[in-house]
Structures are given as C-alpha cells and as structure tokens.
mmCIF file of C-alpha atoms in Angstrom:
data_model
loop_
_atom_site.group_PDB
_atom_site.id
_atom_site.type_symbol
_atom_site.label_atom_id
_atom_site.label_comp_id
_atom_site.label_asym_id
_atom_site.label_seq_id
_atom_site.Cartn_x
_atom_site.Cartn_y
_atom_site.Cartn_z
ATOM 1 C CA MET A 204 40.018 84.499 -150.328
ATOM 2 C CA THR A 205 36.260 84.251 -149.754
ATOM 3 C CA SER A 206 36.226 87.675 -148.083
ATOM 4 C CA PHE A 207 38.184 89.146 -150.986
ATOM 5 C CA LEU A 208 35.816 87.707 -153.586
ATOM 6 C CA LEU A 209 32.800 88.974 -151.672
ATOM 7 C CA ALA A 210 34.352 92.430 -151.398
ATOM 8 C CA LEU A 211 35.198 92.379 -155.114
ATOM 9 C CA ARG A 212 31.661 91.368 -156.100
ATOM 10 C CA SER A 213 30.164 94.160 -153.992
ATOM 11 C CA SER A 214 32.592 96.868 -155.160
ATOM 12 C CA PRO A 215 31.842 98.976 -158.255
ATOM 13 C CA LEU A 216 35.594 99.125 -158.856
ATOM 14 C CA ARG A 217 35.361 95.735 -160.570
ATOM 15 C CA TRP A 218 33.770 97.467 -163.550
ATOM 16 C CA LEU A 219 36.924 99.531 -163.996
ATOM 17 C CA LEU A 220 39.176 96.561 -164.787
ATOM 18 C CA VAL A 221 38.456 96.367 -168.506
ATOM 19 C CA PRO A 222 38.543 100.158 -169.143
ATOM 20 C CA LEU A 223 41.788 100.463 -167.165
ATOM 21 C CA VAL A 224 43.395 97.603 -169.093
ATOM 22 C CA ALA A 225 42.373 99.357 -172.308
ATOM 23 C CA LEU A 226 43.800 102.662 -171.043
ATOM 24 C CA ASP A 227 47.061 101.030 -170.006
ATOM 25 C CA LEU A 228 47.554 99.282 -173.337
ATOM 26 C CA THR A 229 46.605 102.409 -175.268
ATOM 27 C CA LEU A 230 49.231 104.469 -173.452
ATOM 28 C CA ILE A 231 51.844 101.805 -174.148
ATOM 29 C CA LEU A 232 51.055 101.038 -177.778
ATOM 30 C CA ALA A 233 50.580 104.700 -178.713
ATOM 31 C CA ARG A 234 54.295 105.286 -178.072
ATOM 32 C CA ASP A 235 56.927 104.947 -180.768
ATOM 33 C CA GLY A 236 58.307 101.437 -181.049
ATOM 34 C CA TYR A 237 61.879 102.442 -180.191
ATOM 35 C CA TRP A 238 61.596 100.516 -176.905
ATOM 36 C CA HIS A 239 61.243 97.175 -178.666
ATOM 37 C CA GLY A 240 64.347 95.107 -177.979
ATOM 38 C CA LEU A 241 65.610 97.296 -175.107
ATOM 39 C CA TRP A 242 64.888 95.973 -171.605
ATOM 40 C CA GLY A 243 65.276 99.333 -169.865
ATOM 41 C CA ASP A 244 62.969 101.182 -172.240
ATOM 42 C CA THR A 245 60.581 98.217 -172.265
ATOM 43 C CA GLY A 246 60.152 98.353 -168.492
ATOM 44 C CA ALA A 247 59.834 102.136 -168.570
ATOM 45 C CA ALA A 248 57.230 101.997 -171.342
ATOM 46 C CA GLY A 249 55.156 99.590 -169.278
ATOM 47 C CA GLN A 250 55.613 101.784 -166.200
ATOM 48 C CA VAL A 251 54.515 105.068 -167.815
ATOM 49 C CA PRO A 252 50.751 104.401 -167.310
ATOM 50 C CA THR A 253 51.240 104.366 -163.536
ATOM 51 C CA LEU A 254 51.179 108.173 -163.597
ATOM 52 C CA PHE A 255 47.493 107.972 -164.557
ATOM 53 C CA LEU A 256 46.701 104.728 -162.773
ATOM 54 C CA GLY A 257 48.181 106.222 -159.597
ATOM 55 C CA VAL A 258 45.812 109.196 -159.803
ATOM 56 C CA PHE A 259 42.815 106.888 -160.158
ATOM 57 C CA ALA A 260 44.114 104.531 -157.463
ATOM 58 C CA ALA A 261 44.494 107.363 -154.954
ATOM 59 C CA ALA A 262 40.979 108.625 -155.703
ATOM 60 C CA ALA A 263 39.452 105.132 -155.571
ATOM 61 C CA ALA A 264 41.213 104.334 -152.298
ATOM 62 C CA ALA A 265 39.963 107.585 -150.751
ATOM 63 C CA TRP A 266 36.428 106.903 -151.953
ATOM 64 C CA THR A 267 36.443 103.346 -150.602
ATOM 65 C CA SER A 268 38.020 104.399 -147.322
ATOM 66 C CA SER A 269 35.494 107.170 -146.708
ATOM 67 C CA LEU A 270 32.371 105.084 -147.323
ATOM 68 C CA ARG A 271 29.930 105.769 -144.539
ATOM 69 C CA ARG A 272 28.421 102.837 -142.685
ATOM 70 C CA PRO A 273 24.993 102.979 -141.014
ATOM 71 C CA PRO A 274 25.343 102.897 -137.193
ATOM 72 C CA GLU A 275 23.702 99.494 -136.919
ATOM 73 C CA VAL A 276 26.110 98.049 -139.506
ATOM 74 C CA ALA A 277 29.105 99.558 -137.741
ATOM 75 C CA GLU A 278 27.930 98.084 -134.440
ATOM 76 C CA THR A 279 27.437 94.674 -136.038
ATOM 77 C CA LEU A 280 30.880 94.755 -137.621
ATOM 78 C CA SER A 281 32.525 95.825 -134.396
ATOM 79 C CA ALA A 282 30.851 92.906 -132.612
ATOM 80 C CA MET A 283 32.106 90.361 -135.152
ATOM 81 C CA PRO A 284 34.790 87.947 -133.961
ATOM 82 C CA ARG A 285 37.128 89.042 -136.747
ATOM 83 C CA PRO A 286 39.413 91.882 -135.680
ATOM 84 C CA GLY A 287 39.349 95.193 -137.556
ATOM 85 C CA PRO A 288 42.421 94.563 -139.753
ATOM 86 C CA GLN A 289 40.882 91.389 -141.197
ATOM 87 C CA ALA A 290 37.706 93.284 -142.010
ATOM 88 C CA GLU A 291 39.627 96.069 -143.801
ATOM 89 C CA LEU A 292 42.053 93.818 -145.670
ATOM 90 C CA PRO A 293 39.612 92.720 -148.427
ATOM 91 C CA ARG A 294 38.602 96.302 -149.144
ATOM 92 C CA ILE A 295 42.200 97.482 -149.568
ATOM 93 C CA ALA A 296 43.003 94.368 -151.595
ATOM 94 C CA VAL A 297 40.152 95.149 -154.003
ATOM 95 C CA VAL A 298 41.507 98.638 -154.643
ATOM 96 C CA LEU A 299 45.015 97.289 -155.251
ATOM 97 C CA CYS A 300 43.688 94.560 -157.531
ATOM 98 C CA ALA A 301 41.684 97.045 -159.595
ATOM 99 C CA PHE A 302 44.860 98.915 -160.551
ATOM 100 C CA LEU A 303 47.683 96.391 -160.262
ATOM 101 C CA VAL A 304 45.997 93.961 -162.661
ATOM 102 C CA PRO A 305 45.807 96.474 -165.577
ATOM 103 C CA TYR A 306 49.369 97.548 -164.862
ATOM 104 C CA LEU A 307 50.705 93.984 -164.849
ATOM 105 C CA VAL A 308 48.773 93.169 -168.043
ATOM 106 C CA GLY A 309 50.507 96.087 -169.755
ATOM 107 C CA GLN A 310 53.902 95.009 -168.453
ATOM 108 C CA ALA A 311 53.243 91.457 -169.676
ATOM 109 C CA VAL A 312 52.583 92.793 -173.178
ATOM 110 C CA CYS A 313 55.802 94.819 -173.070
ATOM 111 C CA PHE A 314 57.723 91.783 -171.841
ATOM 112 C CA ALA A 315 56.377 89.632 -174.672
ATOM 113 C CA VAL A 316 57.478 92.174 -177.285
ATOM 114 C CA THR A 317 61.117 92.307 -176.127
ATOM 115 C CA ALA A 318 61.545 88.766 -174.783
ATOM 116 C CA SER A 319 61.716 87.302 -178.295
ATOM 117 C CA SER A 320 65.147 88.887 -178.842
ATOM 118 C CA TRP A 321 66.202 88.758 -175.156
ATOM 119 C CA PRO A 322 68.822 91.547 -175.188
ATOM 120 C CA PRO A 323 71.186 92.272 -172.271
ATOM 121 C CA GLY A 324 69.932 94.280 -169.294
ATOM 122 C CA PHE A 325 66.964 92.287 -167.954
ATOM 123 C CA THR A 326 67.555 93.675 -164.454
ATOM 124 C CA GLN A 327 66.653 97.116 -165.806
ATOM 125 C CA TYR A 328 63.246 95.763 -166.797
ATOM 126 C CA LEU A 329 62.726 94.230 -163.347
ATOM 127 C CA GLY A 330 63.623 97.545 -161.714
ATOM 128 C CA TYR A 331 61.055 99.550 -163.668
ATOM 129 C CA LEU A 332 58.435 96.823 -163.193
ATOM 130 C CA LEU A 333 58.858 96.957 -159.412
ATOM 131 C CA LEU A 334 58.968 100.764 -159.498
ATOM 132 C CA GLY A 335 55.476 100.824 -160.983
ATOM 133 C CA VAL A 336 54.169 98.385 -158.366
ATOM 134 C CA SER A 337 55.603 100.464 -155.517
ATOM 135 C CA SER A 338 54.099 103.658 -156.965
ATOM 136 C CA LEU A 339 50.606 102.161 -157.141
ATOM 137 C CA MET A 340 50.915 100.836 -153.587
ATOM 138 C CA THR A 341 52.007 104.263 -152.361
ATOM 139 C CA ALA A 342 49.140 105.993 -154.170
ATOM 140 C CA THR A 343 46.654 103.562 -152.648
ATOM 141 C CA GLY A 344 47.991 104.080 -149.133
ATOM 142 C CA LEU A 345 47.976 107.860 -149.482
ATOM 143 C CA GLY A 346 44.414 107.832 -150.802
ATOM 144 C CA TRP A 347 43.234 105.556 -147.996
ATOM 145 C CA VAL A 348 44.571 107.865 -145.300
ATOM 146 C CA LEU A 349 43.167 111.014 -146.941
ATOM 147 C CA GLY A 350 39.828 109.280 -147.363
ATOM 148 C CA ARG A 351 39.650 108.884 -143.583
ATOM 149 C CA LEU A 352 40.788 112.426 -142.888
ATOM 150 C CA LEU A 353 38.428 114.121 -145.342
ATOM 151 C CA SER A 354 34.784 113.746 -146.255
ATOM 152 C CA ARG A 355 33.602 111.519 -149.060
ATOM 153 C CA ARG A 356 32.989 114.631 -151.148
ATOM 154 C CA TRP A 357 36.529 116.009 -150.940
ATOM 155 C CA GLY A 358 38.679 112.958 -150.208
ATOM 156 C CA PRO A 359 38.863 111.462 -153.738
ATOM 157 C CA ALA A 360 39.509 114.817 -155.417
ATOM 158 C CA ALA A 361 42.168 115.804 -152.886
ATOM 159 C CA SER A 362 43.869 112.411 -153.197
ATOM 160 C CA ALA A 363 43.920 112.461 -156.991
ATOM 161 C CA LEU A 364 45.202 116.026 -157.168
ATOM 162 C CA GLY A 365 47.698 115.413 -154.377
ATOM 163 C CA TRP A 366 49.176 112.369 -156.082
ATOM 164 C CA LEU A 367 49.403 114.207 -159.407
ATOM 165 C CA LEU A 368 51.223 117.109 -157.787
ATOM 166 C CA ILE A 369 53.599 114.811 -155.921
ATOM 167 C CA ALA A 370 54.423 112.844 -159.068
ATOM 168 C CA MET A 371 54.887 115.853 -161.355
ATOM 169 C CA ALA A 372 55.847 118.863 -159.242
ATOM 170 C CA PHE A 373 58.489 117.250 -157.058
ATOM 171 C CA ASP A 374 61.782 115.695 -158.111
ATOM 172 C CA THR A 375 60.843 112.057 -157.520
ATOM 173 C CA ASP A 376 61.166 108.806 -159.459
ATOM 174 C CA LEU A 377 57.541 107.811 -158.883
ATOM 175 C CA SER A 378 57.094 107.725 -162.641
ATOM 176 C CA VAL A 379 59.679 107.781 -165.436
ATOM 177 C CA VAL A 380 59.290 108.537 -169.139
ATOM 178 C CA ASN A 381 62.012 106.301 -170.554
ATOM 179 C CA GLY A 382 64.719 103.920 -169.448
ATOM 180 C CA PRO A 383 67.947 104.587 -171.376
ATOM 181 C CA ALA A 384 70.851 102.205 -170.984
ATOM 182 C CA ARG A 385 72.909 104.819 -169.126
ATOM 183 C CA MET A 386 70.374 104.808 -166.263
ATOM 184 C CA GLN A 387 70.097 101.869 -163.866
ATOM 185 C CA PRO A 388 67.137 101.356 -161.504
ATOM 186 C CA ASP A 389 68.406 100.322 -158.073
ATOM 187 C CA LEU A 390 66.526 97.145 -157.162
ATOM 188 C CA LEU A 391 67.442 97.428 -153.489
ATOM 189 C CA GLU A 392 66.249 101.040 -153.184
ATOM 190 C CA ILE A 393 63.057 100.276 -155.090
ATOM 191 C CA SER A 394 62.423 97.246 -152.867
ATOM 192 C CA LEU A 395 62.788 99.481 -149.806
ATOM 193 C CA ARG A 396 60.298 101.911 -151.319
ATOM 194 C CA ALA A 397 57.866 99.070 -151.962
ATOM 195 C CA ALA A 398 58.365 97.816 -148.403
ATOM 196 C CA ALA A 399 57.606 101.299 -147.034
ATOM 197 C CA ALA A 400 54.433 101.459 -149.134
ATOM 198 C CA LEU A 401 53.416 98.019 -147.885
ATOM 199 C CA LEU A 402 54.039 99.181 -144.315
ATOM 200 C CA LEU A 403 51.707 102.122 -144.913
ATOM 201 C CA LEU A 404 48.985 99.824 -146.240
ATOM 202 C CA VAL A 405 49.355 97.519 -143.243
ATOM 203 C CA ALA A 406 49.094 100.506 -140.885
ATOM 204 C CA CYS A 407 45.903 101.550 -142.668
ATOM 205 C CA LEU A 408 44.322 98.250 -141.593
ATOM 206 C CA TRP A 409 44.232 99.503 -138.017
ATOM 207 C CA LEU A 410 42.331 102.659 -138.816
ATOM 208 C CA PRO A 411 38.767 102.415 -137.464
ATOM 209 C CA TYR A 412 36.314 100.465 -139.588
ATOM 210 C CA GLY A 413 33.790 103.252 -139.222
ATOM 211 C CA PRO A 414 34.092 106.585 -140.967
ATOM 212 C CA ARG A 415 35.646 108.875 -138.363
ATOM 213 C CA ILE A 416 39.376 109.252 -137.995
ATOM 214 C CA THR A 417 38.862 110.835 -134.556
ATOM 215 C CA ARG A 418 38.195 107.364 -133.200
ATOM 216 C CA VAL A 419 41.772 106.292 -133.885
ATOM 217 C CA SER A 420 43.561 105.092 -130.782
ATOM 218 C CA PRO A 421 47.049 106.515 -130.168
ATOM 219 C CA LEU A 422 48.990 103.403 -131.207
ATOM 220 C CA PRO A 423 47.406 102.905 -134.656
ATOM 221 C CA GLY A 424 47.557 106.657 -135.240
ATOM 222 C CA LEU A 425 51.264 106.702 -134.444
ATOM 223 C CA ALA A 426 51.804 103.700 -136.709
ATOM 224 C CA VAL A 427 50.132 105.498 -139.623
ATOM 225 C CA VAL A 428 52.182 108.653 -139.044
ATOM 226 C CA LEU A 429 55.430 106.680 -138.920
ATOM 227 C CA ALA A 430 54.447 104.702 -142.016
ATOM 228 C CA LEU A 431 53.657 107.921 -143.889
ATOM 229 C CA ALA A 432 57.029 109.355 -142.873
ATOM 230 C CA ALA A 433 58.850 106.208 -144.012
ATOM 231 C CA THR A 434 56.967 106.202 -147.315
ATOM 232 C CA ALA A 435 57.714 109.896 -147.914
ATOM 233 C CA ALA A 436 61.411 109.362 -147.150
ATOM 234 C CA ALA A 437 61.601 106.366 -149.485
ATOM 235 C CA ALA A 438 59.727 108.183 -152.263
ATOM 236 C CA SER A 439 62.021 111.220 -152.067
ATOM 237 C CA ASN A 440 65.169 109.102 -152.351
ATOM 238 C CA PRO A 441 66.304 108.674 -156.010
ATOM 239 C CA VAL A 442 66.068 105.060 -157.167
ATOM 240 C CA VAL A 443 67.248 105.434 -160.782
ATOM 241 C CA ASP A 444 70.989 106.104 -160.880
ATOM 242 C CA GLU A 445 73.361 107.227 -163.603
ATOM 243 C CA ARG A 446 75.786 104.500 -164.640
ATOM 244 C CA HIS A 447 79.498 105.227 -164.829
ATOM 245 C CA GLY A 448 80.650 103.725 -168.095
ATOM 246 C CA SER A 449 80.927 100.056 -169.040
ATOM 247 C CA ARG A 450 83.938 97.819 -169.607
ATOM 248 C CA SER A 451 81.909 95.630 -171.940
ATOM 249 C CA LYS A 452 80.790 98.372 -174.320
ATOM 250 C CA THR A 453 80.082 97.374 -177.911
ATOM 251 C CA CYS A 454 82.078 99.223 -180.583
ATOM 252 C CA VAL A 455 81.341 99.143 -184.326
ATOM 253 C CA LYS A 456 84.444 99.942 -186.393
ATOM 254 C CA GLY A 457 84.857 101.881 -189.627
ATOM 255 C CA ARG A 458 86.752 105.083 -190.419
ATOM 256 C CA THR A 459 85.994 105.783 -186.783
ATOM 257 C CA GLU A 460 84.394 103.737 -184.019
ATOM 258 C CA ILE A 461 80.879 104.116 -182.662
ATOM 259 C CA CYS A 462 80.686 102.703 -179.141
ATOM 260 C CA LEU A 463 77.388 101.695 -177.537
ATOM 261 C CA TRP A 464 76.206 100.334 -174.206
ATOM 262 C CA PRO A 465 75.899 96.520 -174.178
ATOM 263 C CA GLU A 466 72.126 96.989 -173.740
ATOM 264 C CA GLU A 467 72.039 98.995 -177.004
ATOM 265 C CA GLU A 468 73.134 96.130 -179.234
ATOM 266 C CA LYS A 469 70.006 96.561 -181.401
ATOM 267 C CA TYR A 470 71.571 99.809 -182.659
ATOM 268 C CA LYS A 471 74.682 98.098 -184.051
ATOM 269 C CA THR A 472 73.085 97.977 -187.497
ATOM 270 C CA MET A 473 72.272 101.693 -187.283
ATOM 271 C CA ALA A 474 75.872 102.436 -186.283
ATOM 272 C CA GLN A 475 77.196 100.359 -189.192
ATOM 273 C CA ASP A 476 74.973 102.270 -191.637
ATOM 274 C CA VAL A 477 76.243 105.603 -190.318
ATOM 275 C CA LEU A 478 79.862 104.435 -190.560
ATOM 276 C CA THR A 479 79.320 103.209 -194.112
ATOM 277 C CA ARG A 480 78.225 106.722 -195.072
ATOM 278 C CA THR A 481 81.507 108.127 -193.718
ATOM 279 C CA GLU A 482 83.585 106.057 -196.148
ATOM 280 C CA HIS A 483 83.158 108.464 -199.059
ATOM 281 C CA LEU A 484 83.548 111.708 -197.154
ATOM 282 C CA PRO A 485 86.299 114.118 -198.273
ATOM 283 C CA ARG A 486 89.633 113.442 -196.591
ATOM 284 C CA GLU A 487 89.729 117.039 -195.388
ATOM 285 C CA LEU A 488 87.184 115.982 -192.762
ATOM 286 C CA ALA A 489 89.196 114.552 -189.870
ATOM 287 C CA MET A 490 87.811 111.471 -188.164
ATOM 288 C CA PRO A 491 87.775 111.191 -184.354
ATOM 289 C CA LYS A 492 89.208 108.059 -182.784
ATOM 290 C CA ALA A 493 85.809 107.037 -181.415
ATOM 291 C CA VAL A 494 82.295 108.377 -180.848
ATOM 292 C CA TYR A 495 80.437 107.317 -177.713
ATOM 293 C CA SER A 496 76.882 106.860 -176.544
ATOM 294 C CA LEU A 497 76.035 109.202 -173.674
ATOM 295 C CA GLY A 498 77.425 108.096 -170.314
ATOM 296 C CA LEU A 499 80.224 105.881 -171.616
ATOM 297 C CA VAL A 500 83.204 108.210 -171.211
ATOM 298 C CA TYR A 501 84.563 110.342 -168.381
ATOM 299 C CA THR A 502 84.926 113.872 -169.704
ATOM 300 C CA MET A 503 87.374 116.646 -168.862
ATOM 301 C CA ASP A 504 84.757 118.442 -166.767
ATOM 302 C CA ARG A 505 84.616 115.420 -164.452
ATOM 303 C CA ARG A 506 81.329 113.877 -165.442
ATOM 304 C CA TRP A 507 80.207 110.898 -167.473
ATOM 305 C CA GLY A 508 79.231 112.051 -170.932
ATOM 306 C CA GLY A 509 79.361 111.128 -174.584
ATOM 307 C CA ASP A 510 78.559 112.343 -178.085
ATOM 308 C CA PHE A 511 74.941 111.276 -178.591
ATOM 309 C CA ASP A 512 72.001 109.704 -176.824
ATOM 310 C CA LEU A 513 69.562 107.136 -178.167
ATOM 311 C CA ASP A 514 66.712 107.946 -175.790
ATOM 312 C CA SER A 515 64.252 107.907 -178.689
ATOM 313 C CA GLY A 516 66.161 105.513 -180.950
ATOM 314 C CA SER A 517 66.720 108.218 -183.563
ATOM 315 C CA THR A 518 69.220 107.829 -186.397
ATOM 316 C CA TRP A 519 69.432 111.607 -186.436
ATOM 317 C CA ALA A 520 70.660 111.634 -182.848
ATOM 318 C CA MET A 521 73.534 109.303 -183.707
ATOM 319 C CA ALA A 522 74.271 111.184 -186.939
ATOM 320 C CA ASP A 523 74.380 114.474 -185.029
ATOM 321 C CA GLY A 524 76.795 113.025 -182.467
ATOM 322 C CA VAL A 525 79.149 111.735 -185.156
ATOM 323 C CA THR A 526 78.842 115.021 -187.054
ATOM 324 C CA MET A 527 79.809 117.136 -184.057
ATOM 325 C CA ALA A 528 82.742 114.838 -183.258
ATOM 326 C CA ILE A 529 84.017 115.107 -186.849
ATOM 327 C CA SER A 530 83.541 118.883 -186.806
ATOM 328 C CA ALA A 531 85.451 119.224 -183.526
ATOM 329 C CA GLN A 532 88.326 117.138 -184.907
ATOM 330 C CA THR A 533 88.388 118.953 -188.254
ATOM 331 C CA PHE A 534 88.389 122.435 -186.762
ATOM 332 C CA ALA A 535 90.544 121.654 -183.732
ATOM 333 C CA ALA A 536 92.905 124.467 -184.736
ATOM 334 C CA CYS A 537 90.080 126.968 -184.215
ATOM 335 C CA ARG A 538 90.078 126.153 -180.486
ATOM 336 C CA GLU A 539 93.710 127.220 -180.026
ATOM 337 C CA LYS A 540 94.568 130.514 -178.323
ATOM 338 C CA ASP A 541 91.329 130.634 -176.344
ATOM 339 C CA PHE A 542 89.074 129.775 -179.293
ATOM 340 C CA LYS A 543 90.440 132.654 -181.342
ATOM 341 C CA GLY A 544 89.289 131.088 -184.619
ATOM 342 C CA PHE A 545 85.704 130.639 -183.487
ATOM 343 C CA GLU A 546 85.643 134.172 -182.058
ATOM 344 C CA ALA A 547 86.724 135.512 -185.456
ATOM 345 C CA GLN A 548 83.946 133.582 -187.194
ATOM 346 C CA LEU A 549 81.410 134.908 -184.706
ATOM 347 C CA LYS A 550 82.477 138.517 -185.297
ATOM 348 C CA ALA A 551 82.263 138.018 -189.069
ATOM 349 C CA ASP A 552 78.898 136.240 -188.734
ATOM 350 C CA ASP A 553 80.345 133.455 -190.887
ATOM 351 C CA GLN A 554 78.144 130.353 -190.529
ATOM 352 C CA SER A 555 80.161 128.109 -192.844
ATOM 353 C CA VAL A 556 80.824 125.535 -190.106
ATOM 354 C CA LEU A 557 77.107 125.323 -189.278
ATOM 355 C CA ALA A 558 76.242 124.778 -192.954
ATOM 356 C CA LEU A 559 78.875 122.039 -193.173
ATOM 357 C CA GLU A 560 77.555 120.350 -190.016
ATOM 358 C CA ARG A 561 73.961 120.300 -191.280
ATOM 359 C CA TRP A 562 75.110 118.887 -194.603
ATOM 360 C CA LEU A 563 77.113 116.178 -192.873
ATOM 361 C CA GLU A 564 74.348 115.345 -190.405
ATOM 362 C CA LYS A 565 71.769 114.848 -193.147
ATOM 363 C CA ARG A 566 74.203 112.784 -195.184
ATOM 364 C CA LEU A 567 75.072 110.492 -192.260
ATOM 365 C CA ALA A 568 71.402 110.093 -191.345
ATOM 366 C CA GLY A 569 70.641 108.838 -194.840
ATOM 367 C CA GLY A 570 68.659 111.866 -196.016
ATOM 368 C CA GLY A 571 65.156 113.004 -195.224
ATOM 369 C CA GLU A 572 64.018 115.640 -192.774
ATOM 370 C CA PRO A 573 65.436 116.010 -189.253
ATOM 371 C CA GLU A 574 63.428 114.558 -186.377
ATOM 372 C CA TYR A 575 63.761 117.780 -184.394
ATOM 373 C CA ARG A 576 63.039 121.499 -184.744
ATOM 374 C CA GLU A 577 65.619 124.223 -184.290
ATOM 375 C CA GLU A 578 64.594 127.443 -182.566
ATOM 376 C CA GLY A 579 66.215 130.711 -181.583
ATOM 377 C CA MET A 580 68.377 130.966 -184.697
ATOM 378 C CA THR A 581 69.424 134.181 -186.424
ATOM 379 C CA ALA A 582 68.675 134.810 -190.091
ATOM 380 C CA SER A 583 72.253 133.954 -191.093
ATOM 381 C CA MET A 584 72.107 130.701 -189.113
ATOM 382 C CA GLU A 585 68.802 129.699 -190.716
ATOM 383 C CA LYS A 586 70.258 130.400 -194.152
ATOM 384 C CA ALA A 587 73.306 128.265 -193.359
ATOM 385 C CA VAL A 588 71.145 125.386 -192.167
ATOM 386 C CA GLU A 589 69.079 125.453 -195.356
ATOM 387 C CA THR A 590 72.242 125.661 -197.476
ATOM 388 C CA GLY A 591 73.701 122.601 -195.784
ATOM 389 C CA LYS A 592 70.524 120.534 -196.085
ATOM 390 C CA GLU A 593 70.055 121.465 -199.747
ATOM 391 C CA MET A 594 73.652 120.570 -200.538
ATOM 392 C CA ALA A 595 73.089 117.029 -199.171
ATOM 393 C CA ASP A 596 70.642 116.401 -202.032
ATOM 394 C CA ARG A 597 73.014 117.423 -204.823
ATOM 395 C CA PRO A 598 75.316 115.164 -206.884
ATOM 396 C CA GLU A 599 78.204 113.485 -205.057
ATOM 397 C CA THR A 600 80.959 115.350 -206.913
ATOM 398 C CA GLU A 601 79.366 118.713 -206.168
ATOM 399 C CA GLN A 602 79.011 117.810 -202.485
ATOM 400 C CA ARG A 603 82.640 116.771 -202.166
ATOM 401 C CA ALA A 604 83.882 119.920 -203.880
ATOM 402 C CA TRP A 605 81.701 122.171 -201.702
ATOM 403 C CA ALA A 606 82.673 120.431 -198.448
ATOM 404 C CA THR A 607 86.379 120.546 -199.315
ATOM 405 C CA ALA A 608 86.208 124.227 -200.199
ATOM 406 C CA THR A 609 84.289 125.044 -197.009
ATOM 407 C CA VAL A 610 86.816 123.311 -194.746
ATOM 408 C CA ARG A 611 89.748 125.018 -196.429
ATOM 409 C CA HIS A 612 88.006 128.396 -196.304
ATOM 410 C CA VAL A 613 87.427 128.214 -192.539
ATOM 411 C CA LEU A 614 90.867 126.830 -191.657
ATOM 412 C CA GLU A 615 92.791 129.248 -193.872
ATOM 413 C CA LYS A 616 90.789 132.387 -193.039
ATOM 414 C CA TYR A 617 90.151 131.962 -189.327
ATOM 415 C CA CYS A 618 92.235 129.173 -187.822
ATOM 416 C CA ASP A 619 95.797 129.513 -189.169
#
C-alpha cells in the first residue's frame, strides 16, 4: 500500500481523477432517462463511458510504461532487493485506479437511481458492470505492452487509436450502447474475459523495468504473447446473448394483450394507456390475440421476434407495434393468394392502409409528433402519412367514420 501511495503521489495521472469523474457522469446524465428503473439499461448506461475511458486508459498506460529512466536510476532499481514485478505493480495499479475509480463512481450513481424501485433483472446490471471493468483492464494491458514496444512519442497515440479501432471497427462487446431486456450478459463469459485481462496485466509485470523491450527474456516474452492471445480470444467471443423468450412474461389485458419481459414491468402503465386507447376504436379494426415485446415469441421464420422494442422507452415504439399487429389482423385477407391484395394496392399506388396506420399509431401514442423520422418515401406515401396524422386530430365521430370507410374500401376493392 505504501508503494502504491508513493506511486500515486508522484504520478500526474492523479490530477485526472476529478475531470474523468466529471466526464463519466456527464456522459451518463446527458442520456435520456429511459434507463431509470431497468437494471439492464442501468448497467449499460453506466458502462457506456468506458469507450472513452478505455481510450484514455490505453494512452495513459502506454505513456507510463514508456517512461525513460536515467541509467543510474535503472541500475539502482535493478539492485534493489524487491524483484521487478513488485516494482512495476504500483505503477500499473495507479493507471487502473485513475480510470476504474471514475467508472465505478458513475456506476454507483446509476445503481442509486434504479435501486429505489429494485425491478427484476439485477444480474443484467452485474454483467454490464463487470463488462466495463474487464474492458478497462484490457485497455490498460494493451497500452502497457505498446508503450514498451514503441517510443514515448508514438506509444500513447498508437494505443489510443488502436483501442478506439478495436472497440468500434470490430464486432466485439467491449462497449455496448444499451441493455434491453431481451439481451442477457453472460457473467461466466465476462468473468473469463476479465480473467484474461488480469493475466495480461500480470504478465506485464515481468517486462523489464527499464525502457527497452529488447531486454525481455524469453519466458516473460512468451508469457506476454500468450496473455495477449488469450485476451484477444476472450474479447472476440460474444458475451451478451439474445434471450429466447420468458415463461414469466408480464401481460397487460384489454381488447388485446400487450406482453412484456419481466424486467420491463415499469412499462405496464404505458401498455395500459395504449390499451385504453384501443377501447373506442371502430369494430372494423380486428384485434390480434396478443402483441409482444421483441424477443418474446418464436416466429415462423425460426427466430425469436416480436412486435415492438422498448430500447429507448418510447411510447411511439409500442404504439407502432400494436398498430402493425392490428393492421395485419384487419387486412389478413390481403395476404391470401400470394399477397394478391397488397400487390393490387401497390400497382394502383393506393396508400390507404399507410394513412390508416399513421392515424392509428398517433392515436394509440396519445397524440403529438412521432419520435422518429421517415425517409425514402414517395410523394403518395408522404401525402398518406400526413393525411393519417391530420385525421388523428379531428373530432372522434369524424375519425371513426373515416377509419371505417377506409377499411371497407381496401377490403372490398382489393382483398375480396
């Protein structure tokens, strides 16, 4: 502990603690508050800053590792009774501390926000928490090795850029954007990744205390190479898996059912509001038996799917899912004979169904403007969208009459 405190007091990295804590909290609190009350999204929100912290950690580790020692200091250190690993340990620990502390502070804030309601799915939070720790350890180990291989001028830049490219250009789980209920971090796989990163850091202790990597003896060099290989293999292995449904799903009942993951119980009120708005819809609109959150049902194309996702906690996402399910049920006859009805509408450029869907979506969402932008639409499609949205603001009797007439028009003209 004394060696660590001495190394911390002599390292300029200690001055980064407060700015990094501020950066971490800014990145967390600047996000929308949809993650409040969801353990998976809470852990992911706290883990997001590791993308930036990892870049700085890799650069700082390379800079610390490549520090040149005067010959007389190197000789004195080599003559000390402490072996090399014990001399290097405080320096690596300082780098880890400088970046793990801000990360853990941010995760503690996230935990405090969601812990008050304590929803299901706490293991998801633990998975994303450990994922962030393993990523920072890996970045530190990579930076330390590159700092020994390259000069002090190029080592930090190469390490920072290398980590950024690895995290963003390759298909890895080093950093995630969100943690929806349908995705489950694998604690065992993440623990193995953290163990591989720790192995790399331990191997770095046996690199020479002086600046030149050419002085590495064969055994420590082999250990570093094997540790790098193990870390790369662990980092390339996916650690966040898609869940295959849930027997304990939560379903809110009305004219139809809206089924959610157990971890999405905070959205039960949203689902009830959407269902309440279906009560006064024209009877010509057929209701599906149930509408599911993404990942809850096994579809005909042999994958786990659903009708909507709540990745951003949007009412519009749920309203769109219910809308499309109602539309599919209402115009089921149009799918017969190889979608003959829909083909006829396409040839006639009749966008009546699209107008009806946009009207219904806005109505189920409770009004307002959509939380998304539509692109790549033809002029007739844009006109239909505007017609549907404008109709949702008109008197109830006019809406019902228009919706009823639209359904009958499509079914009688194209889908008989």
